[in-house]
Coordinates of C-alpha atoms and ligand atoms in Angstrom, one line a residue:
X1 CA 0.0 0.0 0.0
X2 CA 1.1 3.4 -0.9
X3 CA 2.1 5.6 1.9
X4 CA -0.3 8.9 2.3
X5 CA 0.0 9.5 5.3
X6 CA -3.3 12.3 7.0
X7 CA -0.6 14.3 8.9
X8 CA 1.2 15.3 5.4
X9 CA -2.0 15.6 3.4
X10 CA -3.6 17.7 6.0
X11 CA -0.1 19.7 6.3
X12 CA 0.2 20.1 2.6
X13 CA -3.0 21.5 2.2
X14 CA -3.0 23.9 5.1
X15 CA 0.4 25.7 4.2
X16 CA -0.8 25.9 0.7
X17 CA -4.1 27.6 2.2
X18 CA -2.5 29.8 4.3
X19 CA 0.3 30.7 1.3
X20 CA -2.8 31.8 -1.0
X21 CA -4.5 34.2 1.6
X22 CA -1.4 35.2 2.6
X23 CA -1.0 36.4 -1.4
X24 CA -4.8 37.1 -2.0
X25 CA -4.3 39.4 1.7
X26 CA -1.4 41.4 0.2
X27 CA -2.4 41.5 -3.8
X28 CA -6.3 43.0 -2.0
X29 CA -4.1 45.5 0.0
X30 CA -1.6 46.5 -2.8
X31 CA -4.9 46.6 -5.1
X32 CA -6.9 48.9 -2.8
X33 CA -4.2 51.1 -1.7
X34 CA -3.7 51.8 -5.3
X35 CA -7.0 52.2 -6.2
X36 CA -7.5 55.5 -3.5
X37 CA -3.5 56.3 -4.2
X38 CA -4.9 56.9 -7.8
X39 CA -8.3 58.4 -7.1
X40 CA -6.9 61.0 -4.7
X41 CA -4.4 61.9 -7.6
X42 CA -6.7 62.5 -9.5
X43 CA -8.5 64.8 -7.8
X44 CA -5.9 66.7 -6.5
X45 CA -4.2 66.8 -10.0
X46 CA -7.7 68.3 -11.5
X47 CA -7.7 70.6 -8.8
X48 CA -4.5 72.3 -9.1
X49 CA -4.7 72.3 -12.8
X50 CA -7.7 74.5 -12.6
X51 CA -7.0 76.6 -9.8
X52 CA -3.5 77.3 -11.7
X53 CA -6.3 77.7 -15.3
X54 CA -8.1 80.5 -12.6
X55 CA -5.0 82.3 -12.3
X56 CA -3.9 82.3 -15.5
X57 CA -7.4 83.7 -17.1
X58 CA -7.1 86.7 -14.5
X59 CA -3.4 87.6 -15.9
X60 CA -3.2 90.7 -18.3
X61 CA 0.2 90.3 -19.7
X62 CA 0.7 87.1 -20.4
X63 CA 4.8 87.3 -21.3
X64 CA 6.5 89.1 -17.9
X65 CA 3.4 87.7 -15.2
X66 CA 3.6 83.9 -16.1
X67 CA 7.2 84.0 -14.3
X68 CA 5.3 84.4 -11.2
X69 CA 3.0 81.9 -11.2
X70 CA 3.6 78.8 -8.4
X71 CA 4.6 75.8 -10.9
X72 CA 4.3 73.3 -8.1
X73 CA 2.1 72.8 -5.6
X74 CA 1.0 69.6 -3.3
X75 CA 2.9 67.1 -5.4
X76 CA 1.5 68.1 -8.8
X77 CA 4.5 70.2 -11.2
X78 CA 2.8 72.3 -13.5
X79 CA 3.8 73.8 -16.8
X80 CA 2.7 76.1 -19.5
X81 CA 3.3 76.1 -23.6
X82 CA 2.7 78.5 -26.1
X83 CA 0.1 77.1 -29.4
X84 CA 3.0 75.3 -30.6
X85 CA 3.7 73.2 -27.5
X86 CA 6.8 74.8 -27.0
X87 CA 7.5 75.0 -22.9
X88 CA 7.4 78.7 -21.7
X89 CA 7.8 78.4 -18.1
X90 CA 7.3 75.5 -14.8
X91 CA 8.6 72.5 -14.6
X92 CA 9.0 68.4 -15.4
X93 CA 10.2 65.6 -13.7
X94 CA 12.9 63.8 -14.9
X95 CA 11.6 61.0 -16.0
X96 CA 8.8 62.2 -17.9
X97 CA 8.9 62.1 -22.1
X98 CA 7.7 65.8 -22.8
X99 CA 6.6 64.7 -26.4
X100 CA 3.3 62.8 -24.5
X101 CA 0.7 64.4 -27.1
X102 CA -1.9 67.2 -25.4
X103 CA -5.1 65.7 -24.6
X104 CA -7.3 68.7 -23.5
X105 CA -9.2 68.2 -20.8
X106 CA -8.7 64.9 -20.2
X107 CA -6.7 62.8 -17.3
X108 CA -4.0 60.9 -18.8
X109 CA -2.6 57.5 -17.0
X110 CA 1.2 57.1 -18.5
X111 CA 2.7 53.8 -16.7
X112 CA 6.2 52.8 -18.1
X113 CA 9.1 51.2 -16.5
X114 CA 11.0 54.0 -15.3
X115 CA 7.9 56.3 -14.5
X116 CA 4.5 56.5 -13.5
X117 CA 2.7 59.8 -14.2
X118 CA -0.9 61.2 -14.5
X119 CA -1.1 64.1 -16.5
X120 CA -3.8 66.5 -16.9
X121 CA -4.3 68.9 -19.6
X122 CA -5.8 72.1 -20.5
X123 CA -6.4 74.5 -23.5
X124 CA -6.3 78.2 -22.8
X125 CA -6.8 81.6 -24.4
X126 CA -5.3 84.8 -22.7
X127 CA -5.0 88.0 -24.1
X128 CA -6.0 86.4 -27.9
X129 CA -3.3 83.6 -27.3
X130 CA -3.2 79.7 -27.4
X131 CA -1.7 78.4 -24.4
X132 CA -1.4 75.3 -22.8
X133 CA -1.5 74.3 -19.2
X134 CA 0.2 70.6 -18.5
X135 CA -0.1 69.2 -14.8
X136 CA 2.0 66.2 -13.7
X137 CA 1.2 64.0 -10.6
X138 CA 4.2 61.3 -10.4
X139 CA 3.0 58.1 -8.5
X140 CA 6.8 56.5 -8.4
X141 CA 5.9 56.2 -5.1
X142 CA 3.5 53.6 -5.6
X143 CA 4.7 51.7 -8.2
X144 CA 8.2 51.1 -6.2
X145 CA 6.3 50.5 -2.9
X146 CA 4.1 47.5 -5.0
X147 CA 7.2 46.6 -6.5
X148 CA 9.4 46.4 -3.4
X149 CA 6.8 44.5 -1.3
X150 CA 6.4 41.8 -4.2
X151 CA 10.3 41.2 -4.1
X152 CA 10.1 40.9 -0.3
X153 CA 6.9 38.8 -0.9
X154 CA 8.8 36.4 -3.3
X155 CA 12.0 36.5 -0.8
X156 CA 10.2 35.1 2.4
X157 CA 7.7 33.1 0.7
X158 CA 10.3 30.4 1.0
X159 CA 10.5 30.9 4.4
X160 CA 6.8 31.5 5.0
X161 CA 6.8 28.1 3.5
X162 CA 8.4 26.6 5.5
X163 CA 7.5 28.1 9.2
X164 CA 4.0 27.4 8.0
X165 CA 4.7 23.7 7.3
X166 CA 6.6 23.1 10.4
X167 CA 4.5 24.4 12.7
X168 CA 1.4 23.2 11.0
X169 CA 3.0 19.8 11.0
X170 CA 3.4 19.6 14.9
X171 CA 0.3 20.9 15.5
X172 CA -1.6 18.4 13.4
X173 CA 0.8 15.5 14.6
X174 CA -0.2 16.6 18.4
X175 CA -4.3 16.6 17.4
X176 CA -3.6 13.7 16.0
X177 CA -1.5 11.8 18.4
X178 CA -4.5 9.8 19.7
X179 CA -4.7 8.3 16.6
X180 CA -1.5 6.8 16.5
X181 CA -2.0 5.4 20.4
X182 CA -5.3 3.6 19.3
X183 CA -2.9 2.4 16.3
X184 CA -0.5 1.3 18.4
X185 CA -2.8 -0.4 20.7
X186 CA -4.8 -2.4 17.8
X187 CA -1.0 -3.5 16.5
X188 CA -0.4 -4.9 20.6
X189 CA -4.2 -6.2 20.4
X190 CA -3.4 -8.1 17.3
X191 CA 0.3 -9.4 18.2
X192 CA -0.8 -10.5 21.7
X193 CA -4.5 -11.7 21.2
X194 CA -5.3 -10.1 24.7
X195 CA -8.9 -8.6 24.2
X196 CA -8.5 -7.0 28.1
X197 CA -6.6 -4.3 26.9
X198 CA -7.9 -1.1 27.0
X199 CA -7.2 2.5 25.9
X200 CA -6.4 5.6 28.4
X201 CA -9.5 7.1 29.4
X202 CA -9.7 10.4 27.2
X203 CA -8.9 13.5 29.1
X204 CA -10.9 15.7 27.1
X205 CA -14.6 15.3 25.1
X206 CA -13.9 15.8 21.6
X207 CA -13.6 13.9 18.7
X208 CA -10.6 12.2 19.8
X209 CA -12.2 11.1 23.2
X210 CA -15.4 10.2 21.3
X211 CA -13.4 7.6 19.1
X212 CA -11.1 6.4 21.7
X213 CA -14.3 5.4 24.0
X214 CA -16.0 4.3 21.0
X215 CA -12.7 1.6 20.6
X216 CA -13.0 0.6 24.3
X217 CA -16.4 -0.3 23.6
X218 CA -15.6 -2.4 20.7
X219 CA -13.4 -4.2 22.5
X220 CA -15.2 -5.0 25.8
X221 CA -18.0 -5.6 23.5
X222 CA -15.3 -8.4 21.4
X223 CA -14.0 -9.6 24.5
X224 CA -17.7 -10.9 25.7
X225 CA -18.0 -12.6 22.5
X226 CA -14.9 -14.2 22.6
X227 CA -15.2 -15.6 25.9
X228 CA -18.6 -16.6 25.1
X229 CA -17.3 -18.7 22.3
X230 CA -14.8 -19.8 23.9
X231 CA -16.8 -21.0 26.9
X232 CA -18.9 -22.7 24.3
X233 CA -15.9 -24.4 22.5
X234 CA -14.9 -25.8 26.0
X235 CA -18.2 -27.0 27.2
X236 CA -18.9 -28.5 24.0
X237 CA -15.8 -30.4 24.0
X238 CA -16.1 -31.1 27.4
X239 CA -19.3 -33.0 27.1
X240 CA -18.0 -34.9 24.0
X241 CA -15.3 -36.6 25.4
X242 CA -17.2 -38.8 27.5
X243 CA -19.2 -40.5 24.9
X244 CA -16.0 -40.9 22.9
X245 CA -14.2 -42.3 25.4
X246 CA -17.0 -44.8 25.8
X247 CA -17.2 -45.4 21.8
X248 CA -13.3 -45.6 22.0
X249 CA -13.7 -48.5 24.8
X250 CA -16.5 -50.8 23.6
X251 CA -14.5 -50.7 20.0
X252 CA -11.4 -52.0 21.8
X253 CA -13.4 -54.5 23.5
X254 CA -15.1 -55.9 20.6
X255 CA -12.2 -56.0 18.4
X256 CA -9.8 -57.7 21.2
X257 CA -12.3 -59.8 22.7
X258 CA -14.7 -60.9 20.6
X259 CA -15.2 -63.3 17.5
X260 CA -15.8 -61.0 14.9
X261 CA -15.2 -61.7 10.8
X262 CA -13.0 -60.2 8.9
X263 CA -15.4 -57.3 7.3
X264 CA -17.3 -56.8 10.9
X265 CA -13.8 -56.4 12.2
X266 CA -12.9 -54.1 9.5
X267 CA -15.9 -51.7 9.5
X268 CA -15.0 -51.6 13.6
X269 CA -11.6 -50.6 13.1
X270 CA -12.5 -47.8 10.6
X271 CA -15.1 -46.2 13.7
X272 CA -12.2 -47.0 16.1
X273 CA -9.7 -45.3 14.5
X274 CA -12.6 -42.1 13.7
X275 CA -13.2 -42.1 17.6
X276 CA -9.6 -41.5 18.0
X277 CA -9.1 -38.6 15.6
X278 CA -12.4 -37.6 16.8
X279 CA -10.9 -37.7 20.9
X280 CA -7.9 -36.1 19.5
X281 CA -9.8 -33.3 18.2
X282 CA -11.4 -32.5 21.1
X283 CA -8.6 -32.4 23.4
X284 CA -6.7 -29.9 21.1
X285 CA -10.4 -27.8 21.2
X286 CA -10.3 -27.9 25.4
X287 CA -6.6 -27.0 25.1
X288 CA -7.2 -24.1 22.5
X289 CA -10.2 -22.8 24.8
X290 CA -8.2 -23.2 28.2
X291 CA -5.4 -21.6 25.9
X292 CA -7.8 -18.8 24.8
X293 CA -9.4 -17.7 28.0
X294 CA -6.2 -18.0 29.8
X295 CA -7.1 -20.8 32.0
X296 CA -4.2 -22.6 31.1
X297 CA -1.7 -22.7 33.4
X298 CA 1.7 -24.1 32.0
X299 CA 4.2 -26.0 34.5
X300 CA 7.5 -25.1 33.4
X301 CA 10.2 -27.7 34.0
X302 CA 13.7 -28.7 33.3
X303 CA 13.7 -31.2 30.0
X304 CA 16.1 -32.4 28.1
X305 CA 15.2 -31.9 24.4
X306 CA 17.0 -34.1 23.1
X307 CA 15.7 -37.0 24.8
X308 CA 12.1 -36.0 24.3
X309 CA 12.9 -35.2 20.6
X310 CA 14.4 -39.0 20.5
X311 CA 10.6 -40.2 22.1
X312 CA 8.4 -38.3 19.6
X313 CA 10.7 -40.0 16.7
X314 CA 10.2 -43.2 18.5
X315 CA 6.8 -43.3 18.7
X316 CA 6.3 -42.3 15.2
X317 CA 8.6 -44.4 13.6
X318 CA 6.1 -47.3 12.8
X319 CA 4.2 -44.8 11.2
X320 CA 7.0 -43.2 9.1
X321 CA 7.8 -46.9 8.2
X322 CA 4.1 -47.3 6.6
X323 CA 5.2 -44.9 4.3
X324 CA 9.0 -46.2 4.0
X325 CA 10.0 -42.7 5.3
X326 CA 13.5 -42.5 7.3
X327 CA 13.7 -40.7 10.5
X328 CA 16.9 -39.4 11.9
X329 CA 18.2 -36.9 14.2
X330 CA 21.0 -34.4 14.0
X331 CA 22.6 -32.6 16.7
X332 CA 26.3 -32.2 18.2
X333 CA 25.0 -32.1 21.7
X334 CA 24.3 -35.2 23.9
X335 CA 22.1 -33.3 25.6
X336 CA 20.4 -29.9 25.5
X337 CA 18.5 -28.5 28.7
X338 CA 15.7 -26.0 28.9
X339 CA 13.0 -24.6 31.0
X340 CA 9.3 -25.8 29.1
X341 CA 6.0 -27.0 29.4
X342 CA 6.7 -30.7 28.5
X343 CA 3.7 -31.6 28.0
X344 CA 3.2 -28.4 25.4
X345 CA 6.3 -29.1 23.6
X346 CA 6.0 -32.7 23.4
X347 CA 2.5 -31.8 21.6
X348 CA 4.5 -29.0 19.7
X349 CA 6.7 -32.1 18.6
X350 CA 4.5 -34.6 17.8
X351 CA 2.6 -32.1 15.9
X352 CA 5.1 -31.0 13.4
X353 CA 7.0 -34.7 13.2
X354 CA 3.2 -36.3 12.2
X355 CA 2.9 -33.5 9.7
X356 CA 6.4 -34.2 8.4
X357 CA 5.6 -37.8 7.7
X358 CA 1.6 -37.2 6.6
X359 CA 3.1 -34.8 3.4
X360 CA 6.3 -35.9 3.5
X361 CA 6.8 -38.2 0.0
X362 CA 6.4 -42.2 0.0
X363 CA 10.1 -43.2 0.5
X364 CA 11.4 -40.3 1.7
X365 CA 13.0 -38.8 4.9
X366 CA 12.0 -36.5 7.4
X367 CA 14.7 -35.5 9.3
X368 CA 15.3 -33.1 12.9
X369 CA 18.5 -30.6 13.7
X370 CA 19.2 -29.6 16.7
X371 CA 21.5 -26.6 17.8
X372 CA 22.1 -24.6 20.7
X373 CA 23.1 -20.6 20.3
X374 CA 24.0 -19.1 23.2
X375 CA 20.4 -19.0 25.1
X376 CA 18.8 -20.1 22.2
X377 CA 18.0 -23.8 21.0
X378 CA 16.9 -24.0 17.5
X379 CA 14.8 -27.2 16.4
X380 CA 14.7 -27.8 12.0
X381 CA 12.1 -30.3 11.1
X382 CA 13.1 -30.9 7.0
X383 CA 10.6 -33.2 4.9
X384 CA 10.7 -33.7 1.3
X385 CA 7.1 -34.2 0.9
X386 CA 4.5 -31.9 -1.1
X387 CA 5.7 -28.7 0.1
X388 CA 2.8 -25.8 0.5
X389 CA 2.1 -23.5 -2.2
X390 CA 4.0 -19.9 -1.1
X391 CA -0.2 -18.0 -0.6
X392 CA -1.2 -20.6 1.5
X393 CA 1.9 -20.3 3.7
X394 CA 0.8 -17.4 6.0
X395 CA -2.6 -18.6 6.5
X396 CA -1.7 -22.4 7.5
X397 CA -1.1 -21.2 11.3
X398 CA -5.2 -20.3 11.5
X399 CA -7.3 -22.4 13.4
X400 CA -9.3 -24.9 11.1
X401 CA -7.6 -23.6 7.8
X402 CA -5.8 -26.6 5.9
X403 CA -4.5 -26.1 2.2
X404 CA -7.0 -27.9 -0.3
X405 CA -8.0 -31.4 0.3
X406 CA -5.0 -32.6 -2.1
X407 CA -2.4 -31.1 0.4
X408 CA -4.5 -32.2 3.5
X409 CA -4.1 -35.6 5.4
X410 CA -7.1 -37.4 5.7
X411 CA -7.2 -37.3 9.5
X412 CA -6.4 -33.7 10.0
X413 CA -8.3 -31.2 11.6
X414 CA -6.4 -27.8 10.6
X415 CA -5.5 -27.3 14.5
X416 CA -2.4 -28.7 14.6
X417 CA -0.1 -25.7 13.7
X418 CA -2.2 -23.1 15.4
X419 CA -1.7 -25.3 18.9
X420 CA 2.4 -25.4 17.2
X421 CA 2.0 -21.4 17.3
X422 CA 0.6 -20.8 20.1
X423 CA 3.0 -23.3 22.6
X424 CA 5.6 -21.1 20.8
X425 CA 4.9 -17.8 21.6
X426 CA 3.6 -19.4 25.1
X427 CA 7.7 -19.8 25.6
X428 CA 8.8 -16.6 23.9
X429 CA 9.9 -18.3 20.9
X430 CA 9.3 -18.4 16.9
X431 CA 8.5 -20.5 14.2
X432 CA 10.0 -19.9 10.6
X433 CA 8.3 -21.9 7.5
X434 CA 10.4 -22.8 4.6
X435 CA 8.4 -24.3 1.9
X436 CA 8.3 -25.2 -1.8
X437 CA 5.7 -27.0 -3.8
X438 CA 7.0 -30.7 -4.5
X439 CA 10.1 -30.2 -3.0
X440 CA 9.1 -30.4 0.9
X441 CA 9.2 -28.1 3.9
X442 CA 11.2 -27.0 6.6
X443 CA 9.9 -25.7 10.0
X444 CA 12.2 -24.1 12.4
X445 CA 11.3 -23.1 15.9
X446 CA 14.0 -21.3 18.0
X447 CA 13.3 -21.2 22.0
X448 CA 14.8 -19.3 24.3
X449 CA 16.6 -21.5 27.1
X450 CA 15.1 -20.4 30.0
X451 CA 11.9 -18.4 30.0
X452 CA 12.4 -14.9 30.5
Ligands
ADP501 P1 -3.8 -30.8 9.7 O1 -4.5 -31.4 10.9 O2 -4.7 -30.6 8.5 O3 -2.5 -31.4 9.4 P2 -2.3 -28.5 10.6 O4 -2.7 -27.3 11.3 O5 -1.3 -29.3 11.2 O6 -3.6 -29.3 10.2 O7 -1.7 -28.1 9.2 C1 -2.5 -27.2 8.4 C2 -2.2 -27.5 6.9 O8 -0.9 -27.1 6.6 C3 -2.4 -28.9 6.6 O9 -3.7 -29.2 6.2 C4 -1.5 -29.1 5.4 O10 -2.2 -28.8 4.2 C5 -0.4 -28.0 5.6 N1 0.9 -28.6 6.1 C6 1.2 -28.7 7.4 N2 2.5 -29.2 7.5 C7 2.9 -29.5 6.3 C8 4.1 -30.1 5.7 N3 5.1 -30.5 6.5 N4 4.1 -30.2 4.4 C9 3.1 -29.8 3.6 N5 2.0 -29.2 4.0 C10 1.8 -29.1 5.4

């Protein structure tokens, strides 16, 4: 699955929020101040050209008075031109391209790279004469101030950037902390299979608390259910085992003391042997419920692995030689010592040895290492059977589940690795598959020496 995580979408969204009204903010305020900037130039631009038109229409002679006219008055320069729009008198700035065509009466927006200007103009007649009255506003100003705070917006925007992502990141990854504790919880859940765990109560009532009570309800709400089925599981196999027993006894009794022929005896011999599988069956389901609603209580002891290892093989060497299947044992130590359940591990044993020899291939061998590492000791059961197909191999440890009927023994029940799994973890150990279609398997279980 493709990592996304919340916390970086949420992050990545919110600085790029906060950039764009940051931007929208500034453009609205560079916009607006123009806008008045511009309006009140106009205004005062129109005003000073015709106050400066009013003084002009009262002057009689035109040539010697014009020299004392003001040319510049709250920020707008005037001038004045004869008919020909040659400059008589008044002034410019610098910047400004005195061959901008006379527009009378009319405002005038000039916006070029080295200057901004509004210009009014107006046509005049004194004394008989053409004259022309030019008024400049110059909005530099402005146009510099936008300029220069777009540079400085461009310069910390990087920064802005990344202030906004930091500390938008920690916040988000505090709000959403809780998360990552109910994550963190499901993950311990899952790994230990202990349904009595139970979130912090939330400190606060929000969303967060909301969910995490919601969670603690779903689990004392799974933990009921489990029980209950569990305590169904062991009552169930609990009253079945007497009536198997009984089936289990009158069958021997028949078939060792009576006179029965051959296809009687038969046909008791095939219930026999399905009262046994069946009486194995249930005391793996009493163990898995005792195992499930911790009412098993292991009795650790000292055993020597070797020497139970040695017992399992013996035991199931008449039925490894039904198949002409070898079984040997490989170690360097005469003995090897650690703390266990022996009843559990003998199970654990006889479980994976039976499964060697049920898929292991007609002829073949099955064979055991043995090796201690430090505190460890490590246990390799090799077959060369059927091998299990590499999809099926993380789902063979479930209870129940066994790979299609062509893989399965006849007399399984699809609880014998689960019970393996479970006595393993019970010591603080694991259990490694190596498998391959038609060319066998290899289980390896490592246990710690003493329990820790
Ligand atoms: P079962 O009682 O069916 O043997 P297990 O839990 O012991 O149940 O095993 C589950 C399934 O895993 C089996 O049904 C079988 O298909 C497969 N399996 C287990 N051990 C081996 C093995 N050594 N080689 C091939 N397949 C195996």
């Amino acid at each position: 699955m493709k990592q996304n995580w919340i916390k970086q979408k949420i992050t990545a969204w919110y600085t790029a929020i906060v950039i764009a009204v940051i931007l929208v903010v500034v453009i609205g305020i560079l916009y607006v101040t123009e806008y008045y900037v511009v309006k009140e130039a106009r205004l005062e631009l129109q005003d000073e050209v015709s106050d400066f038109y009013k003084e002009l229409n009262k002057l009689q002679d035109t040539s010697s008075e014009l020299l004392e006219l003001r040319y510049y008055d709250d920020g707008v320069v005037l001038s004045i031109y004869d008919a020909g729009k040659k400059m008589l008198d008044g002034f410019y700035p610098d910047e400004f391209d005195i061959s901008t065509p006379f527009k009378d009466g009319q405002v005038q927006e000039i916006r070029e790279e080295d200057g901004y200007f509004m210009i009014s103009d107006r046509r005049i007649e004194v004394g008989g004469e053409e004259y022309w009255i030019r008024g400049i506003y110059t909005l530099n100003l402005l146009q510099g101030m936008s300029r220069k705070l777009l540079n400085y917006m461009a310069l910390i925007a990087p920064f802005m950037l990344l202030i906004t992502g930091f500390v938008g990141y920690r916040m988000i990854r505090k709000a959403l902390h809780p998360i990552y504790d109910l994550t963190t919880m499901a993950k311990d859940i899952t790994s230990s299979l202990d349904l009595s765990l139970r979130l912090p109560e939330p400190k606060t009532a929000d969303e967060m608390g909301y969910l995490t009570e919601t969670f603690n309800y779903m689990l004392r709400h799974l933990e009921d259910m489990f029980k209950r089925e569990t305590r169904f599981t062991a009552d169930a196999a609990h009253e079945l085992r007497t009536p198997i027993s009984v089936i289990i006894s009158h069958c021997e009794y028949c078939l060792e003391d009576l006179e029965l022929t051959g296809e009687v005896r038969e046909e008791l011999e095939i219930i026999c042997k399905k009262a046994r599988n069946m009486s194995e069956l249930v005391s793996q389901l009493l163990m898995i419920a005792r195992a499930e609603n911790g009412t098993y209580r292991p009795e650790y002891e000292k055993t020597d692995l070797i020497l139970l290892t040695d017992t399992v093989l013996g035991e199931l060497r008449e039925k490894a030689r039904k198949k002409n299947i070898t079984l040997s044992l490989s170690t360097r130590m005469s003995n090897m010592e650690i703390t266990c359940d022996f009843n559990l591990i003998m199970q654990m044993l006889v479980n994976l040895i039976d499964n060697a020899i049920n898929y292991g291939r007609d002829g073949g061998k099955v064979e055991v290492f043995m090796e201690e590492k430090e505190q460890q000791v490590s246990i390799r059961i090799k077959d060369d059977g059927i091998g299990i197909p590499r999809e099926e191999q993380s789902k063979i440890w479930n209870r129940f589940y066994r790979v299609d009927a062509s893989h399965s023994a006849e007399s399984g029940s699809g609880l014998g690795l689960f019970m393996v799994k479970w006595i393993v973890e019970l010591h603080k150990g694991t259990i490694e598959l190596k498998s391959m279609p038609e060319l066998g398997s290899i289980f390896t279980v490592t246990l710690p020496k003493d329990i820790p």
